XYZ file of C-alpha atoms in Angstrom:
618
model
C 88.166 -0.040 -97.845
C 88.510 -3.354 -95.768
C 84.350 -4.728 -95.794
C 82.679 -4.961 -92.682
C 82.579 -8.261 -90.958
C 78.817 -9.372 -90.196
C 78.349 -10.243 -86.563
C 78.188 -13.438 -85.141
C 74.414 -13.453 -84.475
C 73.502 -12.004 -87.998
C 75.796 -15.032 -89.317
C 73.782 -17.701 -87.331
C 70.497 -15.741 -88.767
C 71.827 -16.161 -92.212
C 72.758 -19.523 -91.794
C 69.374 -20.784 -90.168
C 67.654 -18.684 -92.869
C 69.045 -20.613 -95.560
C 68.862 -24.412 -93.547
C 65.198 -23.447 -93.132
C 64.702 -22.047 -97.108
C 66.959 -25.462 -97.963
C 64.705 -27.709 -96.068
C 61.743 -26.253 -97.436
C 62.909 -26.593 -100.692
C 64.002 -30.268 -100.585
C 60.633 -30.906 -98.421
C 58.137 -29.225 -101.113
C 60.198 -31.056 -104.002
C 60.410 -34.372 -102.899
C 56.427 -34.046 -102.023
C 55.601 -32.697 -105.583
C 57.932 -35.678 -107.239
C 55.496 -38.265 -105.332
C 52.250 -36.709 -105.611
C 53.417 -36.748 -109.760
C 54.309 -40.599 -109.278
C 51.062 -41.092 -107.483
C 48.768 -39.426 -110.329
C 50.991 -40.916 -113.089
C 50.326 -44.368 -111.623
C 46.529 -43.462 -111.240
C 46.572 -42.865 -114.865
C 48.391 -45.800 -115.944
C 45.851 -47.825 -113.968
C 42.665 -46.096 -115.679
C 43.865 -46.230 -118.913
C 44.314 -49.911 -118.314
C 40.838 -50.474 -117.313
C 39.315 -48.743 -120.159
C 41.895 -50.507 -122.235
C 40.435 -53.542 -120.641
C 36.801 -52.261 -121.195
C 36.923 -51.363 -124.951
C 39.118 -55.061 -126.025
C 36.386 -56.877 -124.180
C 33.623 -55.114 -126.251
C 32.321 -57.849 -128.821
C 31.756 -55.645 -131.373
C 35.403 -54.708 -131.792
C 36.781 -57.962 -130.814
C 34.490 -59.116 -134.117
C 35.454 -56.039 -136.362
C 38.894 -56.315 -135.479
C 39.024 -60.232 -136.227
C 36.906 -59.850 -139.847
C 39.829 -57.064 -140.656
C 42.545 -59.077 -139.820
C 40.934 -61.998 -142.120
C 41.432 -59.944 -145.272
C 44.185 -59.122 -147.525
C 45.161 -55.641 -146.897
C 43.708 -52.974 -145.086
C 40.470 -50.863 -145.797
C 40.879 -47.266 -147.261
C 41.085 -44.526 -144.381
C 37.591 -43.186 -145.276
C 35.743 -46.612 -144.242
C 37.951 -47.124 -141.240
C 36.606 -43.748 -140.311
C 32.876 -44.827 -140.581
C 33.153 -47.767 -139.452
C 32.291 -49.008 -135.989
C 35.794 -49.671 -134.735
C 36.512 -46.120 -135.109
C 32.644 -44.957 -133.512
C 32.999 -47.284 -130.482
C 36.756 -45.800 -129.789
C 35.621 -42.275 -130.137
C 32.579 -42.959 -127.745
C 34.943 -44.445 -125.262
C 37.695 -41.464 -125.268
C 34.907 -38.777 -124.960
C 33.046 -40.423 -122.129
C 36.428 -40.682 -120.043
C 38.383 -37.596 -121.277
C 41.510 -39.837 -122.390
C 43.789 -38.442 -124.844
C 43.431 -41.505 -127.752
C 41.645 -44.956 -128.057
C 43.829 -46.632 -130.310
C 42.786 -49.793 -132.087
C 44.981 -51.830 -134.343
C 44.916 -55.001 -136.046
C 47.508 -57.926 -135.362
C 50.030 -56.368 -138.021
C 49.919 -53.080 -135.508
C 47.833 -50.671 -138.250
C 45.526 -48.369 -136.930
C 41.713 -49.472 -137.018
C 40.917 -46.231 -135.148
C 42.657 -43.369 -133.979
C 41.283 -39.445 -132.946
C 43.238 -38.216 -136.069
C 41.075 -39.794 -138.881
C 43.644 -39.011 -141.176
C 46.530 -41.793 -139.446
C 44.151 -44.314 -139.819
C 45.676 -47.126 -141.676
C 49.001 -46.197 -140.572
C 51.604 -47.729 -138.102
C 51.557 -46.729 -134.668
C 54.347 -44.700 -133.443
C 55.128 -46.767 -130.279
C 55.884 -50.608 -130.672
C 53.253 -52.692 -130.239
C 54.694 -56.216 -130.038
C 54.182 -56.634 -126.348
C 50.166 -56.570 -126.507
C 50.128 -58.588 -129.795
C 51.847 -61.418 -128.079
C 49.371 -61.529 -125.286
C 50.888 -58.948 -122.651
C 49.162 -56.717 -120.694
C 51.700 -53.343 -120.464
C 51.540 -49.716 -119.158
C 53.579 -47.206 -121.031
C 54.424 -43.360 -120.563
C 56.062 -42.506 -123.887
C 55.733 -39.293 -126.496
C 53.214 -40.316 -129.420
C 52.214 -38.718 -132.317
C 49.387 -36.858 -129.716
C 52.071 -35.710 -127.629
C 53.410 -37.157 -124.218
C 50.844 -39.519 -122.620
C 50.650 -42.257 -119.551
C 48.830 -45.392 -121.113
C 48.141 -48.869 -121.646
C 48.087 -51.406 -124.148
C 45.838 -54.540 -123.836
C 45.487 -57.373 -126.519
C 42.342 -58.146 -128.464
C 41.009 -61.467 -128.731
C 39.223 -63.082 -131.682
C 35.469 -63.998 -130.839
C 34.975 -67.135 -129.044
C 38.609 -67.485 -128.148
C 39.300 -69.014 -124.468
C 40.597 -65.586 -123.694
C 41.100 -63.805 -120.339
C 38.228 -61.724 -119.650
C 38.617 -58.038 -117.701
C 38.997 -58.562 -114.187
C 40.728 -62.057 -114.795
C 43.837 -60.529 -117.585
C 46.918 -61.120 -116.044
C 48.904 -58.201 -114.605
C 50.465 -55.699 -116.220
C 53.656 -56.735 -117.883
C 52.654 -60.703 -117.624
C 51.878 -62.930 -120.824
C 47.664 -63.595 -121.181
C 47.132 -67.164 -120.439
C 44.559 -67.569 -123.005
C 43.097 -71.518 -123.738
C 44.354 -73.493 -126.308
C 42.747 -71.741 -129.360
C 43.303 -67.757 -128.079
C 43.987 -66.101 -130.989
C 45.121 -61.966 -130.820
C 43.554 -60.336 -133.619
C 44.556 -56.491 -132.156
C 45.596 -54.581 -129.341
C 44.093 -51.457 -127.926
C 46.194 -48.640 -126.855
C 44.647 -46.012 -124.271
C 46.479 -42.790 -122.982
C 45.828 -39.890 -121.018
C 47.362 -36.711 -121.626
C 50.545 -35.457 -119.231
C 49.274 -31.990 -119.688
C 46.461 -33.020 -117.927
C 48.313 -34.832 -115.181
C 50.420 -31.735 -114.976
C 47.147 -29.712 -114.301
C 45.927 -31.824 -111.139
C 49.254 -31.823 -110.019
C 49.176 -27.910 -109.900
C 45.820 -28.240 -108.252
C 47.683 -30.301 -105.615
C 50.710 -27.920 -105.606
C 48.670 -25.373 -104.034
C 48.719 -26.838 -100.781
C 51.885 -28.126 -100.779
C 52.851 -24.547 -101.572
C 50.783 -23.007 -98.785
C 52.757 -25.531 -96.811
C 55.959 -24.786 -97.351
C 55.850 -20.973 -97.104
C 54.082 -21.385 -93.471
C 57.007 -23.713 -92.523
C 59.619 -21.097 -94.278
C 57.859 -18.180 -92.312
C 57.605 -20.201 -88.966
C 61.313 -20.714 -89.413
C 62.496 -17.444 -90.013
C 60.324 -16.168 -86.973
C 62.241 -19.005 -84.966
C 65.850 -18.120 -86.522
C 64.826 -13.985 -85.028
C 63.784 -15.401 -81.784
C 66.504 -17.396 -81.468
C 68.993 -14.655 -82.668
C 67.764 -12.190 -79.774
C 68.114 -14.711 -77.454
C 71.763 -15.500 -78.145
C 72.675 -11.852 -78.306
C 70.663 -11.614 -74.792
C 72.706 -14.278 -73.377
C 75.749 -13.179 -74.381
C 75.176 -9.682 -73.832
C 75.770 -8.473 -77.286
C 79.336 -10.301 -77.171
C 81.281 -11.496 -80.303
C 82.539 -15.518 -79.795
C 85.968 -13.469 -80.167
C 85.628 -11.365 -77.070
C 83.849 -14.434 -74.979
C 87.092 -16.634 -75.382
C 88.987 -13.365 -74.803
C 87.059 -12.582 -71.724
C 86.979 -16.848 -70.472
C 91.092 -16.257 -70.853
C 91.114 -13.200 -68.876
C 88.825 -14.559 -66.397
C 90.838 -17.693 -65.971
C 94.014 -15.327 -65.632
C 92.548 -13.280 -63.160
C 90.759 -15.468 -60.489
C 93.640 -18.187 -60.647
C 96.034 -15.641 -60.489
C 95.336 -13.370 -57.673
C 95.662 -14.421 -53.669
C 92.266 -13.102 -53.123
C 89.100 -15.057 -53.274
C 86.391 -14.595 -55.780
C 82.521 -15.840 -55.137
C 80.575 -15.245 -57.801
C 76.848 -16.063 -57.014
C 73.891 -15.296 -59.854
C 71.107 -13.561 -59.799
C 69.043 -17.131 -59.640
C 70.853 -17.422 -56.393
C 73.400 -19.786 -58.043
C 77.320 -19.972 -57.727
C 79.213 -19.105 -61.094
C 82.622 -18.807 -59.898
C 84.673 -20.217 -56.607
C 88.106 -19.371 -57.345
C 90.956 -21.707 -56.166
C 92.195 -18.596 -53.570
C 88.388 -18.864 -52.169
C 88.835 -22.375 -51.541
C 91.940 -22.022 -50.071
C 90.799 -19.138 -47.526
C 87.939 -20.670 -46.452
C 89.729 -24.195 -45.486
C 88.051 -26.058 -48.583
C 89.772 -28.877 -50.446
C 91.370 -28.269 -53.562
C 90.729 -30.964 -55.402
C 86.956 -31.614 -56.831
C 85.120 -34.834 -55.998
C 87.105 -34.788 -51.788
C 84.834 -32.509 -49.776
C 86.018 -32.317 -46.520
C 83.814 -33.215 -43.237
C 83.085 -29.134 -42.943
C 81.634 -29.406 -46.635
C 80.363 -33.106 -46.886
C 76.919 -33.405 -48.584
C 77.642 -30.100 -50.656
C 76.968 -30.959 -53.973
C 80.503 -30.505 -56.415
C 80.538 -29.643 -59.961
C 84.274 -29.672 -61.596
C 86.660 -28.276 -59.585
C 84.669 -25.733 -57.805
C 80.852 -25.115 -56.318
C 79.552 -23.758 -60.054
C 75.949 -24.694 -60.431
C 75.567 -24.929 -56.284
C 72.829 -22.939 -54.731
C 74.149 -20.511 -52.666
C 71.959 -21.014 -50.202
C 72.804 -24.428 -49.309
C 76.600 -23.839 -49.823
C 78.993 -24.850 -46.576
C 80.215 -21.424 -46.232
C 79.756 -19.189 -43.256
C 76.758 -17.767 -42.348
C 78.342 -14.346 -42.355
C 79.013 -14.336 -46.695
C 75.425 -15.115 -47.014
C 74.387 -12.466 -44.999
C 76.531 -10.226 -46.952
C 74.443 -11.307 -50.048
C 70.998 -10.403 -48.611
C 68.579 -7.891 -49.840
C 68.698 -6.096 -46.868
C 72.648 -6.104 -46.898
C 74.719 -2.657 -47.980
C 76.543 -2.869 -50.812
C 80.436 -3.193 -50.326
C 80.314 -3.316 -46.320
C 82.902 -5.277 -45.675
C 82.658 -7.654 -42.460
C 85.522 -9.908 -40.484
C 85.224 -13.731 -39.987
C 87.581 -16.743 -39.200
C 87.120 -19.500 -41.328
C 90.247 -22.039 -41.746
C 92.113 -20.820 -39.439
C 92.426 -17.294 -40.469
C 90.945 -13.832 -40.438
C 89.263 -12.742 -43.355
C 87.908 -9.393 -44.961
C 84.958 -9.946 -46.740
C 82.742 -7.951 -48.966
C 80.019 -8.032 -51.280
C 79.261 -5.957 -54.529
C 76.212 -6.121 -56.631
C 76.790 -6.725 -60.180
C 74.916 -4.698 -63.127
C 75.115 -4.690 -66.477
C 72.996 -1.906 -68.469
C 70.561 -2.109 -65.660
C 70.327 -5.926 -65.790
C 70.972 -7.621 -62.422
C 74.041 -9.818 -62.938
C 74.080 -10.756 -59.015
C 77.027 -10.701 -56.622
C 80.278 -10.651 -55.991
C 81.903 -11.434 -52.764
C 85.294 -10.931 -51.961
C 87.799 -12.366 -49.396
C 91.109 -10.749 -48.081
C 93.430 -12.679 -45.822
C 94.403 -10.250 -42.461
C 95.151 -13.051 -40.410
C 99.350 -12.385 -40.757
C 98.469 -8.640 -40.546
C 96.863 -9.813 -37.347
C 99.481 -11.442 -36.587
C 101.686 -9.285 -37.097
C 100.127 -6.486 -35.257
C 99.704 -8.467 -32.238
C 103.601 -9.525 -32.633
C 104.152 -5.808 -33.265
C 102.520 -4.871 -29.418
C 104.175 -7.241 -27.584
C 107.896 -5.700 -29.204
C 106.475 -2.275 -28.630
C 105.700 -3.419 -24.907
C 108.834 -5.055 -24.585
C 111.059 -2.385 -25.685
C 109.045 0.069 -23.109
C 109.452 -2.262 -20.628
C 113.355 -2.407 -21.531
C 113.838 1.032 -21.247
C 112.838 1.070 -18.156
C 115.209 -1.752 -17.118
C 117.831 0.290 -18.502
C 116.900 3.424 -16.528
C 116.572 0.874 -13.472
C 119.724 -0.522 -14.085
C 121.594 2.564 -14.618
C 119.788 3.391 -11.160
C 121.733 0.451 -9.540
C 124.781 0.573 -10.814
C 125.267 4.138 -9.925
C 124.205 2.906 -6.378
C 126.848 0.421 -6.378
C 129.205 2.994 -7.658
C 128.081 4.768 -4.513
C 128.814 2.446 -1.883
C 131.985 1.610 -3.408
C 132.941 5.449 -3.614
C 132.542 5.869 -0.046
C 134.052 2.492 1.200
C 130.983 0.778 2.472
C 131.844 -2.430 0.595
C 130.078 -4.601 3.042
C 126.531 -2.836 1.856
C 127.679 -2.794 -1.583
C 127.902 -6.864 -1.317
C 124.747 -7.148 0.259
C 122.929 -4.836 -2.603
C 123.820 -7.053 -4.494
C 122.749 -9.990 -2.958
C 119.715 -8.750 -2.604
C 119.462 -7.659 -6.807
C 120.301 -11.406 -7.286
C 117.636 -12.504 -5.365
C 115.319 -11.149 -7.299
C 115.285 -13.750 -10.173
C 116.577 -13.454 -14.073
C 113.461 -11.055 -14.327
C 112.796 -7.566 -13.356
C 109.520 -7.714 -15.135
C 106.847 -7.448 -12.237
C 105.793 -11.234 -12.668
C 105.798 -13.291 -9.480
C 107.565 -16.328 -9.535
C 109.119 -15.109 -13.077
C 111.770 -17.806 -12.354
C 110.223 -20.571 -13.012
C 110.197 -19.794 -16.752
C 113.296 -20.929 -18.142
C 112.729 -20.424 -21.978
C 114.064 -16.980 -22.918
C 111.212 -16.302 -25.499
C 108.984 -17.113 -22.608
C 110.508 -15.138 -20.321
C 110.339 -11.793 -22.759
C 106.950 -11.982 -23.531
C 104.989 -13.024 -20.809
C 107.415 -10.274 -18.946
C 106.196 -7.673 -21.370
C 102.452 -8.503 -21.038
C 103.176 -8.345 -17.252
C 103.831 -4.301 -18.049
C 100.881 -4.066 -19.802
C 98.911 -6.051 -16.850
C 100.558 -3.864 -13.966
C 99.461 -0.191 -15.662
C 96.001 -1.630 -15.651
C 96.041 -2.544 -12.154
C 96.122 -6.178 -12.864
C 98.654 -8.596 -11.270
C 100.336 -11.640 -13.512
C 101.926 -14.831 -11.962
C 103.079 -17.671 -13.138
C 101.525 -20.982 -11.185
C 103.546 -23.211 -9.206
C 103.113 -25.995 -11.385
C 105.147 -24.423 -14.237
C 107.676 -26.529 -15.909
C 108.999 -26.032 -19.454
C 112.264 -27.795 -20.178
C 112.243 -26.814 -23.783
C 112.473 -24.181 -26.124
C 109.699 -22.901 -27.959
C 110.582 -23.321 -31.883
C 106.900 -21.856 -32.886
C 106.741 -18.393 -31.587
C 104.659 -17.379 -33.945
C 101.392 -19.509 -32.771
C 102.450 -19.408 -29.527
C 102.428 -15.555 -29.419
C 98.760 -15.732 -31.260
C 97.513 -18.088 -28.241
C 99.163 -17.429 -25.207
C 98.975 -13.502 -25.899
C 95.361 -13.875 -26.662
C 94.486 -15.674 -23.244
C 95.968 -13.246 -21.058
C 94.691 -10.347 -22.883
C 91.306 -11.912 -22.080
C 92.577 -12.534 -18.697
C 93.258 -9.289 -18.089
C 90.444 -7.853 -19.910
C 88.061 -10.117 -16.772
C 90.226 -9.170 -13.912
C 89.912 -5.372 -14.383
C 86.083 -6.345 -15.190
C 85.632 -8.048 -12.378
C 84.190 -7.066 -8.953
C 87.129 -8.868 -6.920
C 89.444 -6.500 -5.088
C 92.148 -8.355 -5.785
C 92.786 -8.444 -9.690
C 95.319 -11.298 -10.712
C 95.921 -13.351 -13.535
C 97.846 -16.897 -13.053
C 99.170 -18.754 -15.870
C 100.907 -22.108 -15.847
C 102.833 -23.616 -18.463
C 103.750 -27.377 -18.858
C 106.003 -28.560 -22.015
C 105.437 -32.436 -22.936
C 108.071 -33.833 -24.933
C 107.577 -35.941 -27.999
C 109.466 -37.130 -31.142
C 108.231 -34.453 -33.484
C 108.341 -31.837 -31.333
C 106.974 -31.224 -27.821
C 103.282 -30.470 -26.838
C 103.160 -27.302 -24.596
C 99.637 -26.972 -22.355
C 98.956 -23.363 -21.323
C 96.419 -22.692 -18.588
C 95.683 -19.253 -17.737
C 93.122 -18.152 -14.708
C 92.038 -14.964 -13.352
C 90.231 -13.056 -10.654
C 87.215 -11.759 -12.913
C 83.362 -12.717 -12.545
C 83.248 -15.755 -14.830
C 81.231 -16.661 -17.793
C 78.342 -16.568 -15.955
C 74.929 -17.735 -18.202
C 76.722 -17.753 -21.094
C 78.024 -21.575 -22.243
C 81.257 -22.402 -22.590
C 81.096 -23.257 -26.202
C 79.348 -19.798 -26.847
C 82.712 -18.190 -25.785
C 84.234 -19.596 -29.082
C 81.682 -18.433 -31.791
C 82.973 -15.475 -33.979
C 81.547 -11.818 -32.621
C 81.510 -12.738 -29.006
C 83.924 -10.760 -26.853
C 84.747 -10.368 -23.186
C 82.479 -7.669 -22.766
C 79.191 -9.970 -23.544
C 80.711 -12.430 -20.917
C 81.488 -9.509 -18.215
C 77.650 -8.411 -19.230
C 75.905 -11.956 -19.014
C 75.818 -12.014 -22.871
C 74.153 -9.045 -23.686
C 76.983 -6.365 -24.102
C 77.188 -5.096 -27.960
C 80.834 -3.576 -27.554
C 84.433 -4.314 -26.238
C 86.208 -5.924 -29.245
C 86.117 -7.827 -32.744
C 85.207 -11.151 -30.987
C 87.466 -13.059 -33.351
C 90.232 -13.649 -30.577
C 88.827 -17.120 -29.122
C 87.487 -18.168 -32.262
C 90.924 -17.821 -34.393
C 93.428 -19.318 -31.645
C 90.847 -22.286 -31.209
C 91.084 -22.885 -35.163
C 94.906 -22.055 -34.833
C 95.185 -25.136 -32.196
C 92.950 -27.463 -33.678
C 95.042 -26.843 -36.971
C 98.157 -27.917 -35.482
C 95.954 -31.256 -33.738
C 95.541 -29.407 -30.374
C 92.734 -27.421 -28.894
C 91.158 -24.403 -26.478
C 88.512 -25.037 -24.246
C 87.262 -24.011 -20.977
C 87.931 -25.707 -18.056
C 86.077 -23.804 -15.454
C 83.467 -21.210 -16.284
C 84.323 -19.287 -13.357
C 81.917 -17.969 -10.810
C 80.669 -14.092 -9.765
C 83.058 -12.520 -7.067
C 85.554 -14.660 -8.485
C 87.754 -16.680 -9.414
C 87.354 -16.092 -13.069
C 87.409 -19.054 -15.930
C 89.883 -21.073 -16.685
C 91.039 -21.802 -20.264
C 93.301 -24.209 -21.239
C 95.110 -24.565 -24.173
C 97.400 -27.480 -26.217
C 99.787 -26.804 -28.605
C 101.413 -29.776 -30.046
C 104.839 -29.425 -32.282
C 105.691 -25.994 -30.774
C 108.613 -27.073 -28.405
C 111.833 -28.843 -29.062
C 115.708 -28.631 -28.059
C 117.871 -26.735 -30.025
C 121.060 -28.577 -31.841
C 123.723 -28.719 -28.994
C 122.108 -26.951 -26.513
C 121.245 -29.034 -23.303
C 117.899 -29.661 -21.883
C 117.091 -27.089 -19.249
C 116.667 -28.754 -16.141
C 114.785 -27.194 -13.347
C 117.253 -24.494 -10.853
C 117.450 -24.504 -6.963
C 114.612 -21.393 -7.258
C 112.266 -23.615 -9.564
C 112.885 -26.136 -6.925
C 112.598 -23.761 -3.995
C 109.390 -22.377 -5.424
C 107.777 -25.537 -5.812
C 107.540 -26.739 -2.795
C 106.758 -23.231 -0.867
C 103.117 -22.404 -1.045
C 101.563 -19.439 -3.340
C 98.607 -17.923 -3.532
C 96.855 -18.609 -6.449
C 93.508 -19.946 -8.149
C 93.163 -23.570 -8.076
């Protein structure tokens, strides 16, 4: 059965406990060693002081000199009853030393705590002290391990150093010329007593170490709990897998994803979101729309969501009063986007918001194109029936022999122009695409009681090369104008369209002017009509209407035109009773001459209509 692997948080806890325990043990050991060394040094200094005191005693000096002059050493019984033994034992008893030993100039004991060892040679080398040096030692003698000192004994009357003026331990004494060393004093303190002193001092050390260990254990447990809370109980391998999956998903989808934490900071901002919102792909190079925003890495990670340069509609989705998953349409970066936000929860913990962005621009454009195609198809079906009726009429004239009437009928049909759509002055349009599209729009307008006409200044010599963008801009302006004409108070409902192309080396510029018979913008400011959410119904109601469209058309066409280097603006706001507002769109690089095709020249009908007065909007 496989061994169950410990969780990462448990491994971290055990590692921290091991480190804390190791640090506490090392600290306690070093501290105890330092304390032991300090106590030993104090014992050596105390032994040196006591040895100097005993060595300076006149009785000791005279008695040691007397014995040194004799041949041989007195018996142990005599030494035990002598003054040297009495003075040494008195000093030892008074100071608590382990031993106070006095020797002659040959190292034989004259005083010793163990009287049986009197007259014997000392167990440690006395040569340094007998040569006039003061030394401190730590060694093991007959009485056990000790820390002590050895000091020379000088003969009375010698110019020897006195206590307080003696050389430092290990250095030679500096007696006068008649200085004579007659013996030495050895004083020692038991290492066992040093151990007892250390045991007394080790209690606070142990208490400190135990307190440090408890604090370390508590801190480790708190850190473990915080780690589990921050990682949501996930293991490092699981976090690594999640990171890889997140990068693969966020960078691999076409939808924009924005993550906002519970404290209002952006945590996720994928490349699709930047692209859909028209923001720069590379970090450190914000566009004018995002200038002043703090960039982090390749996105806005860490930026305050409230201060981020994103549309206000996105921020409104994350307000506490917003409904979860409620979708809204916005215009950003020349695109129509559908955005919605969801609250993110994990085990009832608030993780913030996730905002999703989906591109509906192509769908909007495709819908508009399909509407235009459907309108054109209906118009073509009607024209087919009308054309069939005309053929039947001509065939009837021919069958009854009325050739002159048939010829006159054909002349009248030819004089109506290339289009049979209900468009006034349709012959001014030379481009087939514009003929078909405007004709289809005229059918829609005619069904609503609005006459669509071409202005006399219309002149398009080249062909449309970007029909998708032209369809979006031109179709929206015509639709808005038709709506305004229908809602207007004028009895004559009309929409006038003028188109003029301006050739260029990289493609011609198409200028579009659309006017209507409506009541104008009223009190509404010209720039407000290009704000998202504003509809033509609001303009008709003085800006108070709440219905009538999505309010995305004008905002979208302006962004689309500006993205191409052009613009859409209001030339005239109009007036109540008509004429209505006049809009002008400039579309660069949307016209050109196909290879092998000659440039269209104005026809005779165009020249004739340009010189004839027409009823139109100035």
